[in-house]
Every structure is written in structure tokens, then in C-alpha cells.
PDB file of C-alpha atoms in Angstrom:
ATOM      1  CA  ALA A   1     148.140 216.580 180.109  1.00  0.00           C
ATOM      2  CA  GLN A   2     145.652 218.754 181.467  1.00  0.00           C
ATOM      3  CA  LYS A   3     145.860 222.578 181.328  1.00  0.00           C
ATOM      4  CA  VAL A   4     143.612 225.477 182.500  1.00  0.00           C
ATOM      5  CA  THR A   5     144.178 229.084 181.141  1.00  0.00           C
ATOM      6  CA  GLN A   6     142.805 232.077 182.786  1.00  0.00           C
ATOM      7  CA  ALA A   7     143.999 234.838 180.449  1.00  0.00           C
ATOM      8  CA  GLN A   8     142.631 237.680 182.522  1.00  0.00           C
ATOM      9  CA  THR A   9     145.049 238.390 185.416  1.00  0.00           C
ATOM     10  CA  GLU A  10     143.328 241.191 186.935  1.00  0.00           C
ATOM     11  CA  ILE A  11     139.859 242.861 186.544  1.00  0.00           C
ATOM     12  CA  SER A  12     138.466 246.022 188.029  1.00  0.00           C
ATOM     13  CA  VAL A  13     134.820 247.052 187.875  1.00  0.00           C
ATOM     14  CA  VAL A  14     132.650 249.361 189.331  1.00  0.00           C
ATOM     15  CA  GLU A  15     130.014 247.973 192.010  1.00  0.00           C
ATOM     16  CA  LYS A  16     126.838 246.673 190.227  1.00  0.00           C
ATOM     17  CA  GLU A  17     128.545 246.278 186.936  1.00  0.00           C
ATOM     18  CA  ASP A  18     128.492 242.831 185.386  1.00  0.00           C
ATOM     19  CA  VAL A  19     131.697 240.822 185.131  1.00  0.00           C
ATOM     20  CA  THR A  20     132.757 237.778 183.319  1.00  0.00           C
ATOM     21  CA  LEU A  21     135.814 235.608 183.930  1.00  0.00           C
ATOM     22  CA  ASP A  22     136.995 233.475 181.129  1.00  0.00           C
ATOM     23  CA  CYS A  23     138.469 230.012 181.513  1.00  0.00           C
ATOM     24  CA  VAL A  24     139.768 227.780 178.654  1.00  0.00           C
ATOM     25  CA  TYR A  25     140.923 224.247 179.447  1.00  0.00           C
ATOM     26  CA  GLU A  26     142.632 221.297 177.666  1.00  0.00           C
ATOM     27  CA  THR A  27     142.228 217.762 178.367  1.00  0.00           C
ATOM     28  CA  ARG A  28     142.287 214.375 176.604  1.00  0.00           C
ATOM     29  CA  ASP A  29     139.786 212.846 178.919  1.00  0.00           C
ATOM     30  CA  THR A  30     136.418 212.204 177.397  1.00  0.00           C
ATOM     31  CA  THR A  31     134.889 212.582 180.973  1.00  0.00           C
ATOM     32  CA  TYR A  32     136.057 215.348 183.212  1.00  0.00           C
ATOM     33  CA  TYR A  33     134.895 217.844 185.804  1.00  0.00           C
ATOM     34  CA  LEU A  34     135.322 221.472 185.849  1.00  0.00           C
ATOM     35  CA  PHE A  35     135.184 223.818 188.899  1.00  0.00           C
ATOM     36  CA  TRP A  36     135.291 227.351 189.924  1.00  0.00           C
ATOM     37  CA  TYR A  37     136.893 228.501 193.368  1.00  0.00           C
ATOM     38  CA  LYS A  38     137.022 231.729 195.124  1.00  0.00           C
ATOM     39  CA  GLN A  39     139.933 232.817 197.208  1.00  0.00           C
ATOM     40  CA  PRO A  40     139.262 235.853 199.414  1.00  0.00           C
ATOM     41  CA  PRO A  41     142.077 237.628 201.237  1.00  0.00           C
ATOM     42  CA  SER A  42     141.716 235.281 204.112  1.00  0.00           C
ATOM     43  CA  GLY A  43     143.326 232.499 201.769  1.00  0.00           C
ATOM     44  CA  GLU A  44     140.823 229.592 202.044  1.00  0.00           C
ATOM     45  CA  LEU A  45     139.672 228.376 198.744  1.00  0.00           C
ATOM     46  CA  VAL A  46     135.852 228.346 198.564  1.00  0.00           C
ATOM     47  CA  PHE A  47     134.043 226.078 196.276  1.00  0.00           C
ATOM     48  CA  LEU A  48     131.512 227.734 193.961  1.00  0.00           C
ATOM     49  CA  ILE A  49     130.416 225.163 191.304  1.00  0.00           C
ATOM     50  CA  ARG A  50     131.165 221.960 189.576  1.00  0.00           C
ATOM     51  CA  ARG A  51     130.310 220.957 186.154  1.00  0.00           C
ATOM     52  CA  ASN A  52     130.622 217.574 184.507  1.00  0.00           C
ATOM     53  CA  SER A  53     131.792 217.352 180.934  1.00  0.00           C
ATOM     54  CA  PHE A  54     128.628 215.202 179.917  1.00  0.00           C
ATOM     55  CA  ASP A  55     126.160 217.748 181.361  1.00  0.00           C
ATOM     56  CA  GLU A  56     126.351 221.189 179.234  1.00  0.00           C
ATOM     57  CA  GLN A  57     123.519 222.717 180.581  1.00  0.00           C
ATOM     58  CA  ASN A  58     124.280 226.258 182.094  1.00  0.00           C
ATOM     59  CA  GLU A  59     123.462 227.202 185.412  1.00  0.00           C
ATOM     60  CA  ILE A  60     122.372 230.369 187.240  1.00  0.00           C
ATOM     61  CA  SER A  61     122.652 230.659 191.011  1.00  0.00           C
ATOM     62  CA  GLY A  62     121.530 234.040 192.286  1.00  0.00           C
ATOM     63  CA  ARG A  63     123.996 236.472 190.967  1.00  0.00           C
ATOM     64  CA  TYR A  64     126.349 233.902 189.485  1.00  0.00           C
ATOM     65  CA  SER A  65     126.086 232.171 186.210  1.00  0.00           C
ATOM     66  CA  TRP A  66     128.165 229.723 184.242  1.00  0.00           C
ATOM     67  CA  ASN A  67     128.577 229.042 180.620  1.00  0.00           C
ATOM     68  CA  PHE A  68     129.973 225.778 179.736  1.00  0.00           C
ATOM     69  CA  GLN A  69     130.758 225.459 176.037  1.00  0.00           C
ATOM     70  CA  LYS A  70     132.405 222.054 175.338  1.00  0.00           C
ATOM     71  CA  SER A  71     132.859 223.021 171.492  1.00  0.00           C
ATOM     72  CA  THR A  72     135.226 225.917 172.591  1.00  0.00           C
ATOM     73  CA  SER A  73     136.567 224.157 175.730  1.00  0.00           C
ATOM     74  CA  SER A  74     135.503 227.078 177.761  1.00  0.00           C
ATOM     75  CA  PHE A  75     133.704 227.364 181.076  1.00  0.00           C
ATOM     76  CA  ASN A  76     133.133 231.184 181.654  1.00  0.00           C
ATOM     77  CA  PHE A  77     131.918 232.554 185.007  1.00  0.00           C
ATOM     78  CA  THR A  78     129.640 235.801 185.228  1.00  0.00           C
ATOM     79  CA  ILE A  79     128.860 237.923 188.313  1.00  0.00           C
ATOM     80  CA  THR A  80     125.797 240.159 187.652  1.00  0.00           C
ATOM     81  CA  ALA A  81     125.445 243.219 189.751  1.00  0.00           C
ATOM     82  CA  SER A  82     128.822 242.854 191.529  1.00  0.00           C
ATOM     83  CA  GLN A  83     129.292 243.723 195.049  1.00  0.00           C
ATOM     84  CA  VAL A  84     132.522 244.790 197.037  1.00  0.00           C
ATOM     85  CA  VAL A  85     132.410 241.457 198.703  1.00  0.00           C
ATOM     86  CA  ASP A  86     132.958 239.730 195.355  1.00  0.00           C
ATOM     87  CA  SER A  87     136.579 241.002 195.401  1.00  0.00           C
ATOM     88  CA  ALA A  88     138.782 238.085 195.525  1.00  0.00           C
ATOM     89  CA  VAL A  89     140.961 235.816 193.317  1.00  0.00           C
ATOM     90  CA  TYR A  90     138.987 233.325 191.175  1.00  0.00           C
ATOM     91  CA  PHE A  91     140.260 230.027 190.120  1.00  0.00           C
ATOM     92  CA  CYS A  92     138.967 227.684 187.366  1.00  0.00           C
ATOM     93  CA  ALA A  93     140.099 224.139 187.779  1.00  0.00           C
ATOM     94  CA  LEU A  94     139.951 220.946 186.025  1.00  0.00           C
ATOM     95  CA  ARG A  95     139.811 217.151 187.202  1.00  0.00           C
ATOM     96  CA  GLY A  96     139.905 214.103 184.858  1.00  0.00           C
ATOM     97  CA  ALA A  97     137.966 210.882 185.160  1.00  0.00           C
ATOM     98  CA  PHE A  98     137.823 208.360 187.907  1.00  0.00           C
ATOM     99  CA  GLY A  99     141.261 207.358 189.007  1.00  0.00           C
ATOM    100  CA  ASN A 100     142.761 210.811 188.260  1.00  0.00           C
ATOM    101  CA  GLU A 101     142.304 212.841 191.371  1.00  0.00           C
ATOM    102  CA  LYS A 102     144.434 215.698 190.566  1.00  0.00           C
ATOM    103  CA  LEU A 103     142.977 219.192 190.345  1.00  0.00           C
ATOM    104  CA  THR A 104     144.805 221.351 187.815  1.00  0.00           C
ATOM    105  CA  PHE A 105     144.303 225.061 188.363  1.00  0.00           C
ATOM    106  CA  GLY A 106     144.518 228.117 186.219  1.00  0.00           C
ATOM    107  CA  THR A 107     146.662 230.887 187.446  1.00  0.00           C
ATOM    108  CA  GLY A 108     143.634 232.776 188.766  1.00  0.00           C
ATOM    109  CA  THR A 109     141.908 236.132 187.927  1.00  0.00           C
ATOM    110  CA  ARG A 110     142.052 238.793 190.625  1.00  0.00           C
ATOM    111  CA  LEU A 111     138.728 240.670 190.834  1.00  0.00           C
ATOM    112  CA  THR A 112     138.392 244.129 192.370  1.00  0.00           C
ATOM    113  CA  ILE A 113     134.991 245.699 192.678  1.00  0.00           C
ATOM    114  CA  ILE A 114     135.346 249.327 193.144  1.00  0.00           C
ATOM    115  CA  PRO A 115     132.661 251.066 195.491  1.00  0.00           C
TER     116      PRO A 115
ATOM    117  CA  ASP B   1     133.009 224.206 212.511  1.00  0.00           C
ATOM    118  CA  THR B   2     133.092 221.095 210.468  1.00  0.00           C
ATOM    119  CA  GLY B   3     135.418 222.203 207.659  1.00  0.00           C
ATOM    120  CA  VAL B   4     138.832 221.305 206.846  1.00  0.00           C
ATOM    121  CA  SER B   5     141.219 222.258 209.728  1.00  0.00           C
ATOM    122  CA  GLN B   6     144.996 223.034 209.154  1.00  0.00           C
ATOM    123  CA  ASP B   7     147.430 223.691 211.823  1.00  0.00           C
ATOM    124  CA  PRO B   8     149.506 225.864 212.156  1.00  0.00           C
ATOM    125  CA  ARG B   9     148.237 228.704 210.305  1.00  0.00           C
ATOM    126  CA  HIS B  10     151.717 230.353 209.852  1.00  0.00           C
ATOM    127  CA  LYS B  11     155.149 229.047 210.196  1.00  0.00           C
ATOM    128  CA  ILE B  12     158.491 230.825 210.113  1.00  0.00           C
ATOM    129  CA  THR B  13     161.419 228.615 210.205  1.00  0.00           C
ATOM    130  CA  LYS B  14     165.296 228.789 209.489  1.00  0.00           C
ATOM    131  CA  ARG B  15     166.608 227.302 206.401  1.00  0.00           C
ATOM    132  CA  GLY B  16     167.535 223.697 207.225  1.00  0.00           C
ATOM    133  CA  GLN B  17     164.924 222.966 209.761  1.00  0.00           C
ATOM    134  CA  ASN B  18     162.397 220.406 209.544  1.00  0.00           C
ATOM    135  CA  VAL B  19     158.716 221.330 209.721  1.00  0.00           C
ATOM    136  CA  THR B  20     155.429 219.441 210.083  1.00  0.00           C
ATOM    137  CA  PHE B  21     151.865 220.480 209.175  1.00  0.00           C
ATOM    138  CA  ARG B  22     148.627 218.844 210.105  1.00  0.00           C
ATOM    139  CA  CYS B  23     145.406 218.629 208.238  1.00  0.00           C
ATOM    140  CA  ASP B  24     142.005 217.401 209.701  1.00  0.00           C
ATOM    141  CA  PRO B  25     139.782 216.815 206.817  1.00  0.00           C
ATOM    142  CA  ILE B  26     135.765 216.853 207.150  1.00  0.00           C
ATOM    143  CA  SER B  27     134.541 214.070 208.954  1.00  0.00           C
ATOM    144  CA  GLU B  28     133.803 210.962 206.712  1.00  0.00           C
ATOM    145  CA  HIS B  29     135.773 212.382 203.840  1.00  0.00           C
ATOM    146  CA  ASN B  30     137.968 209.404 202.588  1.00  0.00           C
ATOM    147  CA  ARG B  31     139.927 211.406 200.189  1.00  0.00           C
ATOM    148  CA  LEU B  32     142.566 213.954 201.099  1.00  0.00           C
ATOM    149  CA  TYR B  33     144.823 216.164 199.193  1.00  0.00           C
ATOM    150  CA  TRP B  34     147.859 218.441 199.686  1.00  0.00           C
ATOM    151  CA  TYR B  35     148.651 221.255 197.424  1.00  0.00           C
ATOM    152  CA  ARG B  36     151.077 224.018 197.337  1.00  0.00           C
ATOM    153  CA  GLN B  37     150.328 227.613 196.383  1.00  0.00           C
ATOM    154  CA  THR B  38     152.997 230.253 195.745  1.00  0.00           C
ATOM    155  CA  LEU B  39     152.245 234.061 195.294  1.00  0.00           C
ATOM    156  CA  GLY B  40     150.450 234.839 191.899  1.00  0.00           C
ATOM    157  CA  GLN B  41     149.951 231.254 191.202  1.00  0.00           C
ATOM    158  CA  GLY B  42     147.118 228.563 191.299  1.00  0.00           C
ATOM    159  CA  PRO B  43     147.502 225.683 193.747  1.00  0.00           C
ATOM    160  CA  GLU B  44     149.720 222.724 192.490  1.00  0.00           C
ATOM    161  CA  PHE B  45     148.997 219.264 193.354  1.00  0.00           C
ATOM    162  CA  LEU B  46     151.349 217.680 195.731  1.00  0.00           C
ATOM    163  CA  THR B  47     149.750 214.190 196.940  1.00  0.00           C
ATOM    164  CA  TYR B  48     146.591 212.338 197.271  1.00  0.00           C
ATOM    165  CA  PHE B  49     145.278 209.759 199.889  1.00  0.00           C
ATOM    166  CA  GLN B  50     142.302 207.653 199.703  1.00  0.00           C
ATOM    167  CA  ASN B  51     141.807 206.594 203.284  1.00  0.00           C
ATOM    168  CA  GLU B  52     145.372 205.553 204.597  1.00  0.00           C
ATOM    169  CA  ALA B  53     146.819 204.850 201.252  1.00  0.00           C
ATOM    170  CA  GLN B  54     148.997 207.489 199.360  1.00  0.00           C
ATOM    171  CA  LEU B  55     147.924 206.732 195.955  1.00  0.00           C
ATOM    172  CA  GLU B  56     149.431 209.649 193.918  1.00  0.00           C
ATOM    173  CA  LYS B  57     152.461 211.798 194.384  1.00  0.00           C
ATOM    174  CA  SER B  58     153.536 214.679 192.129  1.00  0.00           C
ATOM    175  CA  ARG B  59     157.059 215.174 190.785  1.00  0.00           C
ATOM    176  CA  LEU B  60     157.013 218.471 192.960  1.00  0.00           C
ATOM    177  CA  LEU B  61     157.254 216.352 196.037  1.00  0.00           C
ATOM    178  CA  SER B  62     161.048 215.811 196.417  1.00  0.00           C
ATOM    179  CA  ASP B  63     162.609 213.411 198.772  1.00  0.00           C
ATOM    180  CA  ARG B  64     162.616 216.067 201.499  1.00  0.00           C
ATOM    181  CA  PHE B  65     158.799 215.846 201.488  1.00  0.00           C
ATOM    182  CA  SER B  66     156.698 213.194 203.203  1.00  0.00           C
ATOM    183  CA  ALA B  67     153.111 212.943 203.732  1.00  0.00           C
ATOM    184  CA  GLU B  68     151.286 210.299 205.915  1.00  0.00           C
ATOM    185  CA  ARG B  69     147.744 209.562 206.818  1.00  0.00           C
ATOM    186  CA  PRO B  70     148.200 206.681 209.279  1.00  0.00           C
ATOM    187  CA  LYS B  71     144.602 205.933 210.359  1.00  0.00           C
ATOM    188  CA  GLY B  72     142.682 207.358 207.405  1.00  0.00           C
ATOM    189  CA  SER B  73     141.836 210.331 209.276  1.00  0.00           C
ATOM    190  CA  PHE B  74     144.064 213.360 209.726  1.00  0.00           C
ATOM    191  CA  SER B  75     147.232 213.854 207.718  1.00  0.00           C
ATOM    192  CA  THR B  76     150.603 215.141 208.101  1.00  0.00           C
ATOM    193  CA  LEU B  77     153.087 216.843 205.776  1.00  0.00           C
ATOM    194  CA  GLU B  78     156.597 216.884 206.780  1.00  0.00           C
ATOM    195  CA  ILE B  79     159.364 218.954 205.062  1.00  0.00           C
ATOM    196  CA  GLN B  80     162.955 218.092 205.941  1.00  0.00           C
ATOM    197  CA  ARG B  81     165.874 220.552 205.589  1.00  0.00           C
ATOM    198  CA  THR B  82     163.830 223.311 204.313  1.00  0.00           C
ATOM    199  CA  GLU B  83     165.028 225.743 201.741  1.00  0.00           C
ATOM    200  CA  GLN B  84     163.782 229.296 200.775  1.00  0.00           C
ATOM    201  CA  GLY B  85     162.188 227.831 197.797  1.00  0.00           C
ATOM    202  CA  ASP B  86     159.639 225.916 200.139  1.00  0.00           C
ATOM    203  CA  SER B  87     158.206 229.108 200.989  1.00  0.00           C
ATOM    204  CA  ALA B  88     154.531 228.806 200.152  1.00  0.00           C
ATOM    205  CA  MET B  89     150.996 228.409 201.333  1.00  0.00           C
ATOM    206  CA  TYR B  90     150.394 224.674 201.789  1.00  0.00           C
ATOM    207  CA  LEU B  91     146.753 223.703 201.371  1.00  0.00           C
ATOM    208  CA  CYS B  92     144.940 220.570 202.432  1.00  0.00           C
ATOM    209  CA  ALA B  93     141.533 219.591 200.916  1.00  0.00           C
ATOM    210  CA  SER B  94     139.287 216.777 201.313  1.00  0.00           C
ATOM    211  CA  SER B  95     136.317 214.995 199.320  1.00  0.00           C
ATOM    212  CA  PRO B  96     133.821 212.458 200.061  1.00  0.00           C
ATOM    213  CA  PRO B  97     133.730 209.065 198.519  1.00  0.00           C
ATOM    214  CA  ARG B  98     132.710 209.064 194.771  1.00  0.00           C
ATOM    215  CA  GLY B  99     129.200 208.161 194.211  1.00  0.00           C
ATOM    216  CA  GLY B 100     129.258 207.009 190.578  1.00  0.00           C
ATOM    217  CA  PRO B 101     129.659 209.223 187.396  1.00  0.00           C
ATOM    218  CA  ARG B 102     127.594 211.995 188.785  1.00  0.00           C
ATOM    219  CA  GLY B 103     128.775 211.649 192.423  1.00  0.00           C
ATOM    220  CA  ASN B 104     130.253 214.475 194.267  1.00  0.00           C
ATOM    221  CA  THR B 105     133.796 215.100 193.233  1.00  0.00           C
ATOM    222  CA  GLU B 106     134.461 218.718 194.561  1.00  0.00           C
ATOM    223  CA  ALA B 107     137.313 219.124 197.040  1.00  0.00           C
ATOM    224  CA  PHE B 108     136.841 221.317 200.198  1.00  0.00           C
ATOM    225  CA  PHE B 109     139.796 223.325 201.139  1.00  0.00           C
ATOM    226  CA  GLY B 110     141.286 224.441 204.477  1.00  0.00           C
ATOM    227  CA  GLN B 111     142.671 227.885 205.082  1.00  0.00           C
ATOM    228  CA  GLY B 112     146.193 226.733 204.516  1.00  0.00           C
ATOM    229  CA  THR B 113     149.602 226.880 206.406  1.00  0.00           C
ATOM    230  CA  ARG B 114     151.757 229.574 205.174  1.00  0.00           C
ATOM    231  CA  LEU B 115     155.320 228.642 205.355  1.00  0.00           C
ATOM    232  CA  THR B 116     158.128 231.262 205.377  1.00  0.00           C
ATOM    233  CA  VAL B 117     161.756 229.863 205.358  1.00  0.00           C
ATOM    234  CA  VAL B 118     164.262 232.551 206.352  1.00  0.00           C
TER     235      VAL B 118
END
């Protein structure tokens, strides 16, 4: 069985502060994929990043960075110098190996950036 | 706009009525998925198509739910004899063909159809 836990239900930070969203996952698959999606008030899930289980190199993309720690089964997401437009619900998701197409989502973290 | 398109965006129906939703995936995406999202929760998987074949169905998909993708392009999701518990956002997503272990596996989502059963 696969499981994704996002323990932070809601986070509020003042604009320009850095914020980290936590994600912990469980899977028995040796090959798997991790994702972060953003869901703004409009409702559409916007893909942010995919990480393969066999590639533990962390990544930075502009103000976004991701920390994948296989040893602790965590895939955390950091926004640097937050902006009001970052306000949304963020979901971490997990997909198993080839043949297992289902995305398992966490319950999401609602991020509010206070101007 | 070449993203995933869903129609309608909103649907209000009376309990017991049948409803049908449509999803048009991104062109050339052979994989299509339906998810359901209730308030305060993450999306939950309903079903998956590869081309026209429905390869996986969740236990959440009761006998009142049926999904089709007749020509491997657009898909429909029908709910018969709707119940108040069916009220949710129904999300469609599509993915390109897998390109080996490092191939693209991300799913691209539409804006969803919000169903309210009264």
C-alpha cells in the first residue's frame, strides 16, 4: 500500500519569508516517483516537479527547491522569498513503478502568504 | 489552449438524476485518469485508461459509476442515480506515453467539474 502524509494542514507566512512544506511517504516499491502539485483557488492542479526514486539529487528552480531524502522517506518543498501568488494548496503525490499508474495524494497543505 | 479540458465546469443536479462529464486530454496523451476530490482532501484515484482500454478501477468506483474512452481520445464519466455523497470535484488528467524508466510520468490535470447533488 502507498501512503503520503502532509502533516501541515495550514501554514501562514509573511511575504518574502521562506517556507518549507513537508511530505513523508510510504511505499514497498523499489522504483517510484514523487510529485508536487499546486492547486490555486481556480481549482486546477498545476504540476511543479517530479522526482524519480533512483535520482536523489536535490533540485532548485528559481524560488523553488526540493529536498529528497530516501533514508527518511521525505520529499520536502521550500519556497524562498515567498510571494502572495504562492498562496494555494500544495499536494505531494506518489506513483509506483511501471504498471502502477495510480497517483496517491496527501491531504494537502494550505499556504497563505500575508502581504 | 492545449491543456486538459473538462466540461461542464459546474453541475448541479437533483438526487437520483444521472450526470455525465466529459474530458478532452492533451493531444497525443495516451493515458487518461479520473480522480475525485472532496473538500479538504487530496484527489482520490477513480480509474485509468491507456488508449481505449480501461486498465484500472478503484473500489471507490461503485456500480453507479461508469467511464468510457471509446476511441482513445476523449473520455466520459457517468454517474447514475446520483446521491448527495457524490458531491465533489471530478478531475481528469492525462499523461504522455512512458519513455522508459526515466520517461515522463507526470499527469497534467484539467480544471475539474464540480458536482453538487441537492
